Short mmCIF file of C-alpha atoms in Angstrom, two decimals:
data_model
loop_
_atom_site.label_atom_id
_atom_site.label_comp_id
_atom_site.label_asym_id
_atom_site.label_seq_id
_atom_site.Cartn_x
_atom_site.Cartn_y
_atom_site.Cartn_z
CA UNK A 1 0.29 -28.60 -40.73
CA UNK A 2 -2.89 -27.53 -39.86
CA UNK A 3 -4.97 -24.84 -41.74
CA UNK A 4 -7.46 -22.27 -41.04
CA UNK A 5 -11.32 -22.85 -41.70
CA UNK A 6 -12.96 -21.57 -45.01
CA UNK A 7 -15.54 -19.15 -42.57
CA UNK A 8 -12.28 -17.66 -41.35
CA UNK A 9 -11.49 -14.24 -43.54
CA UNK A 10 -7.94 -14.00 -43.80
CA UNK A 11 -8.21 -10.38 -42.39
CA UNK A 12 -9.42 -11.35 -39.21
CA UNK A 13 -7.18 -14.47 -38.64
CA UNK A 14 -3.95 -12.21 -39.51
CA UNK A 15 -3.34 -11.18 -36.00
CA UNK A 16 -3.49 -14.66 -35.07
CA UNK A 17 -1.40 -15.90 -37.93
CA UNK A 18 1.50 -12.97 -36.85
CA UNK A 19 2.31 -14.98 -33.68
CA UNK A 20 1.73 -18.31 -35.31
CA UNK A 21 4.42 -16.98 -38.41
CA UNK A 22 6.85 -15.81 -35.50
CA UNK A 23 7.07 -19.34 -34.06
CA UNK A 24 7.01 -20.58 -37.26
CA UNK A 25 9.60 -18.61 -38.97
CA UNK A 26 7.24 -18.38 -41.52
CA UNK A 27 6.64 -14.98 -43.08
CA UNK A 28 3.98 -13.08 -44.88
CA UNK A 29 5.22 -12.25 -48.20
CA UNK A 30 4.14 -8.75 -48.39
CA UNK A 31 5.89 -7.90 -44.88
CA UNK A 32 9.73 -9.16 -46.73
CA UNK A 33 11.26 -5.79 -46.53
CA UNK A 34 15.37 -6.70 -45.11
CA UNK A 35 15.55 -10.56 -45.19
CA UNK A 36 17.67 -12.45 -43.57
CA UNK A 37 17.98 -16.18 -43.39
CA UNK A 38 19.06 -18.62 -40.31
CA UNK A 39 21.29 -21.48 -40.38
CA UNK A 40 18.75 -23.63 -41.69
CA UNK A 41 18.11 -20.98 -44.83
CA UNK A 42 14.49 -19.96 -43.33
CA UNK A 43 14.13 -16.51 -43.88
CA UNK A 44 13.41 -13.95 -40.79
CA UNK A 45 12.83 -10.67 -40.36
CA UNK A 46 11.15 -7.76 -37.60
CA UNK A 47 7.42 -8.48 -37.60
CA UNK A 48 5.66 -5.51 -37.17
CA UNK A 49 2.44 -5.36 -34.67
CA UNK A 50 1.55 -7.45 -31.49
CA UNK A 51 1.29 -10.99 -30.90
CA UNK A 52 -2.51 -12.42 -30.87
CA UNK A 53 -4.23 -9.20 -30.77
CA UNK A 54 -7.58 -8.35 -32.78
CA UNK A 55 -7.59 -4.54 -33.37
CA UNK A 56 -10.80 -4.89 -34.37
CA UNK A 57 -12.45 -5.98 -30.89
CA UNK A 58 -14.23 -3.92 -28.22
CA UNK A 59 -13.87 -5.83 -25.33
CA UNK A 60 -10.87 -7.47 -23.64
CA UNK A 61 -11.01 -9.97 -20.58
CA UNK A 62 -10.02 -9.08 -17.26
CA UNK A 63 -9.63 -11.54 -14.59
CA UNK A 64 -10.88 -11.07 -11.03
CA UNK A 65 -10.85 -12.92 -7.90
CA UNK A 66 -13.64 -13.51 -6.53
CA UNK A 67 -12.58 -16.31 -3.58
CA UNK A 68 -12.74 -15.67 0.15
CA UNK A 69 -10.87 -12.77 1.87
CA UNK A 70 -7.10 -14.94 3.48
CA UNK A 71 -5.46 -12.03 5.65
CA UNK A 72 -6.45 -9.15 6.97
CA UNK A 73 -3.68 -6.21 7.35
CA UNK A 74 -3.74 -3.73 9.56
CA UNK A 75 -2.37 -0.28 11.00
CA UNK A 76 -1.04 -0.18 14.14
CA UNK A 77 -1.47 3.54 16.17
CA UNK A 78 -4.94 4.88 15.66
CA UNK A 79 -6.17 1.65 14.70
CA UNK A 80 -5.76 -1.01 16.98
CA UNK A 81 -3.57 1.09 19.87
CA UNK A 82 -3.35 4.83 20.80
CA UNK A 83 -6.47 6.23 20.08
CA UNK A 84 -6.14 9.92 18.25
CA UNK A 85 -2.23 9.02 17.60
CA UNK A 86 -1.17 10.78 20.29
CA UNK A 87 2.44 9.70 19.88
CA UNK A 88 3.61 10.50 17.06
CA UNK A 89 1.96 14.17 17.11
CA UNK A 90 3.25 15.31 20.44
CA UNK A 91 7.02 14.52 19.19
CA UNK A 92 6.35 16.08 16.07
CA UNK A 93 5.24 19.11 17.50
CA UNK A 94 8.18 19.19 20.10
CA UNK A 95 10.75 18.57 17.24
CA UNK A 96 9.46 21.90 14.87
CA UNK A 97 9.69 23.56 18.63
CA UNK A 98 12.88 22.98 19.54
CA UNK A 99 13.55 24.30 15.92
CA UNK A 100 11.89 27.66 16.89
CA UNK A 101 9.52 27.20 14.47
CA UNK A 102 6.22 26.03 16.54
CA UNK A 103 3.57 23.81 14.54
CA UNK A 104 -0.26 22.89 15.42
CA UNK A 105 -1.74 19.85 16.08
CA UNK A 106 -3.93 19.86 13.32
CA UNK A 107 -0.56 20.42 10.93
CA UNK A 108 1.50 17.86 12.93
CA UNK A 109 -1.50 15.20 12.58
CA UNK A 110 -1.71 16.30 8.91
CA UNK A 111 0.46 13.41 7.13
CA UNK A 112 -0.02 10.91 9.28
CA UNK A 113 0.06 7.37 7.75
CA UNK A 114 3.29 7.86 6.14
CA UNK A 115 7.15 7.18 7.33
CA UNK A 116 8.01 9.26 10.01
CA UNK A 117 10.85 11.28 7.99
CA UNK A 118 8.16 11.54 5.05
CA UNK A 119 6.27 12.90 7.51
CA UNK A 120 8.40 15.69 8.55
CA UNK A 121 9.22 16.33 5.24
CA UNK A 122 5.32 16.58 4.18
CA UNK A 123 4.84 19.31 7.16
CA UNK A 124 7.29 21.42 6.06
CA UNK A 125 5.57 21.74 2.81
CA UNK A 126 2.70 23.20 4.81
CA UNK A 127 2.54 27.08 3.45
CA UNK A 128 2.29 28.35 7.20
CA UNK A 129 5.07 26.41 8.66
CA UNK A 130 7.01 27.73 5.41
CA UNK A 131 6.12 30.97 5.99
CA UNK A 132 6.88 30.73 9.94
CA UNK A 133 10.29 29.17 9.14
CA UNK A 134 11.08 32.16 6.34
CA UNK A 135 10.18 34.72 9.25
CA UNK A 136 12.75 32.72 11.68
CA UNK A 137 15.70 31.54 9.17
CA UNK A 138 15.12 34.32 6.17
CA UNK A 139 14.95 31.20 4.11
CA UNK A 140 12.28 27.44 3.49
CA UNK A 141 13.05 24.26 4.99
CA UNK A 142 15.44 22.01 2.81
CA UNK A 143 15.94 18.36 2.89
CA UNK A 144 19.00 19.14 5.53
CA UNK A 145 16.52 20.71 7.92
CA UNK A 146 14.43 17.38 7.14
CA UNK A 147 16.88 14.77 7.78
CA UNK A 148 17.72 17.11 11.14
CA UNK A 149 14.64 17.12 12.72
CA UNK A 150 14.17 13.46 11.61
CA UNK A 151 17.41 12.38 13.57
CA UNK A 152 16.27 14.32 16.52
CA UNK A 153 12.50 12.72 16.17
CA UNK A 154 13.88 9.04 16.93
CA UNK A 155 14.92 9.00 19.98
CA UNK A 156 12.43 11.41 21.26
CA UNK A 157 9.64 9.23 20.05
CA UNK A 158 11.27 6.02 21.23
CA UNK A 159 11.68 7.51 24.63
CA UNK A 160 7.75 8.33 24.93
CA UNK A 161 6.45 5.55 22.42
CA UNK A 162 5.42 3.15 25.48
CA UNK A 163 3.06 5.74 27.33
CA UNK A 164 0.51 5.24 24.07
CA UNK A 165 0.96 1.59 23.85
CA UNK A 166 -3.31 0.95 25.28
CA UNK A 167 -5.09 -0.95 22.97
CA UNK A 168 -8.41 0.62 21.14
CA UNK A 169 -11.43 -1.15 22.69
CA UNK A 170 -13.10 -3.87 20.45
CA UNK A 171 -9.52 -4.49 18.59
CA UNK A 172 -8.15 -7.12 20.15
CA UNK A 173 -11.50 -9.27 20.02
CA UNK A 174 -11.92 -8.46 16.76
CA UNK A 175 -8.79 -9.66 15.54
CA UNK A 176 -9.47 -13.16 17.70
CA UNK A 177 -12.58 -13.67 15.76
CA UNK A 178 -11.20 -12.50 12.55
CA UNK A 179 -8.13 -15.27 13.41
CA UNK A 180 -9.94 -18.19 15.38
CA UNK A 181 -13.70 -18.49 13.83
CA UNK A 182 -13.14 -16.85 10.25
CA UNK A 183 -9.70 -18.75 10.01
CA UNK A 184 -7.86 -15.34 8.42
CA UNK A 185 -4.30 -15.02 9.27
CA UNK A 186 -3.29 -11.12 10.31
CA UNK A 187 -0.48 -8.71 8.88
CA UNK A 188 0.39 -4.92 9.99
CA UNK A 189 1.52 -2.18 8.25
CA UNK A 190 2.48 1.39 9.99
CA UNK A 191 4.87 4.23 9.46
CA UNK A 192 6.74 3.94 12.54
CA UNK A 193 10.87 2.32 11.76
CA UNK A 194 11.61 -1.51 12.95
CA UNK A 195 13.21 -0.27 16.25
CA UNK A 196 9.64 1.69 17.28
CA UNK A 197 7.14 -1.33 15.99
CA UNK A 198 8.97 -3.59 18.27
CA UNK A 199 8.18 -1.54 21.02
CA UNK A 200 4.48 -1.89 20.21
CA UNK A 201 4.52 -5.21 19.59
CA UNK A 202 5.87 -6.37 22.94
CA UNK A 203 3.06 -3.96 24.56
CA UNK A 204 0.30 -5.34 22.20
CA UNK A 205 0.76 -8.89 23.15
CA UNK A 206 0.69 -8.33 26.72
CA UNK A 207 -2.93 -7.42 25.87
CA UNK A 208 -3.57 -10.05 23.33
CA UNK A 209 -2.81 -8.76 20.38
CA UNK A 210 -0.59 -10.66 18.29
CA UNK A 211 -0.15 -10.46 14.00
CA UNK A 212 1.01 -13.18 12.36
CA UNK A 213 3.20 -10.66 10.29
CA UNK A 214 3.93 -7.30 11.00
CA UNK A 215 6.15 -5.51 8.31
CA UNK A 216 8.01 -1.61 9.34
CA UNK A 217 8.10 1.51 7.33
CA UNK A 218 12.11 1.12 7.42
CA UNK A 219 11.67 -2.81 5.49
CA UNK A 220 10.61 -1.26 2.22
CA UNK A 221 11.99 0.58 -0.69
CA UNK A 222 9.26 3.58 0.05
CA UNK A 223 5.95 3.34 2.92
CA UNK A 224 3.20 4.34 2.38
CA UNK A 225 1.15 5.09 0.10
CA UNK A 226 3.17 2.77 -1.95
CA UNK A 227 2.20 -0.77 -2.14
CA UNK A 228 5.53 -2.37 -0.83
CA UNK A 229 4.67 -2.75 3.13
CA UNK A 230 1.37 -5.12 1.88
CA UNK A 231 3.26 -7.17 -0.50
CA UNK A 232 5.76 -8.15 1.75
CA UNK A 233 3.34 -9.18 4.67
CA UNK A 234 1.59 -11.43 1.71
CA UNK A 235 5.09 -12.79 1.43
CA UNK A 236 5.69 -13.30 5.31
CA UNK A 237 2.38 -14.97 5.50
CA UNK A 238 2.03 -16.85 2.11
CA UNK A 239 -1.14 -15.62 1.36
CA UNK A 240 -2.04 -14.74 -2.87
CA UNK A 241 -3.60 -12.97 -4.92
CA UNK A 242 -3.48 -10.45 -2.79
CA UNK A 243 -6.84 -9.72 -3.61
CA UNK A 244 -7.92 -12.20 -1.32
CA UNK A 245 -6.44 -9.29 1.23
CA UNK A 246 -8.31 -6.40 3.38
CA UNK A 247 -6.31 -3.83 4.35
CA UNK A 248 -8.17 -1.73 7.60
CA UNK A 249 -6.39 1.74 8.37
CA UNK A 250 -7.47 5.17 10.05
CA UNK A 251 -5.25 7.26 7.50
CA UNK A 252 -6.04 8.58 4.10
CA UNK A 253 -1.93 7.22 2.87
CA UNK A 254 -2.70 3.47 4.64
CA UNK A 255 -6.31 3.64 2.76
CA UNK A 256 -4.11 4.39 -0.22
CA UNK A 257 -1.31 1.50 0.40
CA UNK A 258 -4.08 -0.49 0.27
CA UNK A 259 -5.46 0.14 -3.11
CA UNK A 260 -2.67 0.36 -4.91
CA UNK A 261 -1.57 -2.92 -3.67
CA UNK A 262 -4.80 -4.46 -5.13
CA UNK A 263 -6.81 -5.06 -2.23
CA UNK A 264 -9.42 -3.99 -0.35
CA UNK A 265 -9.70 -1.52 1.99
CA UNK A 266 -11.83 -0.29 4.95
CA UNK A 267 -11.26 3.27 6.66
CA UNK A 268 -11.68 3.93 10.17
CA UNK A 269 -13.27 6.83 10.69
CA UNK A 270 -13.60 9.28 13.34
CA UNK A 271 -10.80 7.67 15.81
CA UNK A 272 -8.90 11.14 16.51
CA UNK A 273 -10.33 12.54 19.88
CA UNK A 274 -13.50 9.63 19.64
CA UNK A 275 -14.87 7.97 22.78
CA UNK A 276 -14.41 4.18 23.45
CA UNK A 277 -18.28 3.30 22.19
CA UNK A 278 -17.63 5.08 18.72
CA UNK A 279 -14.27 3.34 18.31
CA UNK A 280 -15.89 -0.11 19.66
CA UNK A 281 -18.59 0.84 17.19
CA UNK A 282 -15.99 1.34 14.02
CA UNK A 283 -14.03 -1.94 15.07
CA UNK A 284 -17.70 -3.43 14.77
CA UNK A 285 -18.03 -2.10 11.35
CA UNK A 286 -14.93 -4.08 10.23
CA UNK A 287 -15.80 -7.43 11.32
CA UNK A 288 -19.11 -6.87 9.42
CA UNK A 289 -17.35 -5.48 6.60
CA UNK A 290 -14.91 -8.44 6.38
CA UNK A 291 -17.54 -11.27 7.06
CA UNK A 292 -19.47 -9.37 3.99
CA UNK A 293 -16.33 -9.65 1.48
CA UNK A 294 -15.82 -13.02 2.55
CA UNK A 295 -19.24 -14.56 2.26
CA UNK A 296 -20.18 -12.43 -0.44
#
């Protein structure tokens, strides 16, 4: 049995010695309030307090990674195909139409990044599409009206998704180098269902664009901005911490995903309504960004 040394006080050793007397079965006397004994007649009882922890500190450690970036996950419309994410925001605007309740642009584009049917839901929260639907129904949109407009979104989107399928210039060399001379392996992440994605990802690769991984809003308890969508393409392509990850998206809920997975992240901005030279430009940003957090 090993004791503690004489330059030890006893107060400051007592957290230790609570989870050494827990293993132990050994108990301070002073904390014998209800004993009870085991089999072998050792007494036990509730320690109160936690196990190896000095009150009395003012610093804790924290570990951090600080290896070489391993994947690199990334959106799919507005950031590597359909510049301005046309496709999504022309159905969404014909859906709230056919509803009699017409929508902008600039509100149909305002969610974007999230599951479609989030989406919709997030739009209707909009105070002047509220008010517009009050003055045509006498009454808000409810989750019925949601799950409506989201049944009737599907196939519309599905029927149109193809016709903004072109690849962003500067994406699809980008990825090459990030996969061929930095060795990183490649995930995706979007808000589009399973059924839509696989549309894109049959156009993509006739260009030459082709993730190792690519993971649908519909595969995951909840999309974006939750975490779920980049933990499973760290799963798909064994790839850990997931530090070691960059996440690259044009939208402020796939910036988000990002974080609170516990990665990095890199924004693309100004892709809505942007020329091919600004978006070549912001695909050129990446790469430097991601040769900087992996040879930093």
């Amino acid at each position: 049995m090993w004791t503690l040394p004489k330059i030890w006080s006893r107060q400051l050793a007592r957290p230790l010695m609570t989870g050494i007397q827990l293993m132990t079965g050994i108990r301070h006397p002073a904390s014998d309030t209800s004993p009870t004994y085991d089999e072998g007649g050792v007494k036990l009882h509730q320690v109160e307090g936690s196990l190896l922890q000095n009150p009395r500190t003012e610093y804790r450690s924290v570990r951090k990674y600080q290896g070489k970036v391993k994947a690199v996950i990334l959106d799919w419309a507005g950031t590597v195909l359909d510049c301005g994410v046309y496709s999504p925001a022309v159905v969404f605007v014909d859906v709230f139409e056919n509803e009699g309740v017409p929508i902008t642009m600039e509100e149909a584009r305002g969610p974007m990044g999230a599951h479609k049917k989030v989406h919709i839901r997030k739009i209707t929260y909009i105070d002047s599409v509220r008010l517009r639907w009050k003055e045509k129904f006498g009454r808000y949109p409810d989750e019925s009206d949601v799950e409506r407009m989201f049944a009737n979104f599907v196939p519309m989107q599905l029927a149109c998704l193809s016709s903004y399928t072109k690849m962003i210039p500067g994406a699809v060399d980008t990825v090459k180098y990030l996969q061929k001379v930095m060795g990183l392996k490649i995930g995706s992440t979007t808000g589009f269902t399973t059924e839509m994605v696989d549309i894109l990802k049959e156009a993509a690769q006739e260009e030459g664009y082709c993730p190792d991984s690519s993971v649908a809003a519909d595969e995951v308890p909840q999309a974006r901005p939750f975490p779920y969508m980049v933990w499973l393409n760290a799963i798909r392509l064994d790839v850990n911490p997931v530090e070691a990850i960059v996440k690259v998206d044009d939208t402020v809920d796939g910036i988000r995903e990002g974080t609170s997975a516990g990665c990095w992240a890199v924004g693309l901005a100004e892709t809505v309504g942007s020329t091919d030279i600004i978006v070549f430009i912001k695909w050129e940003v990446v790469l430097l960004r991601c040769r900087a957090i992996m040879w930093h």
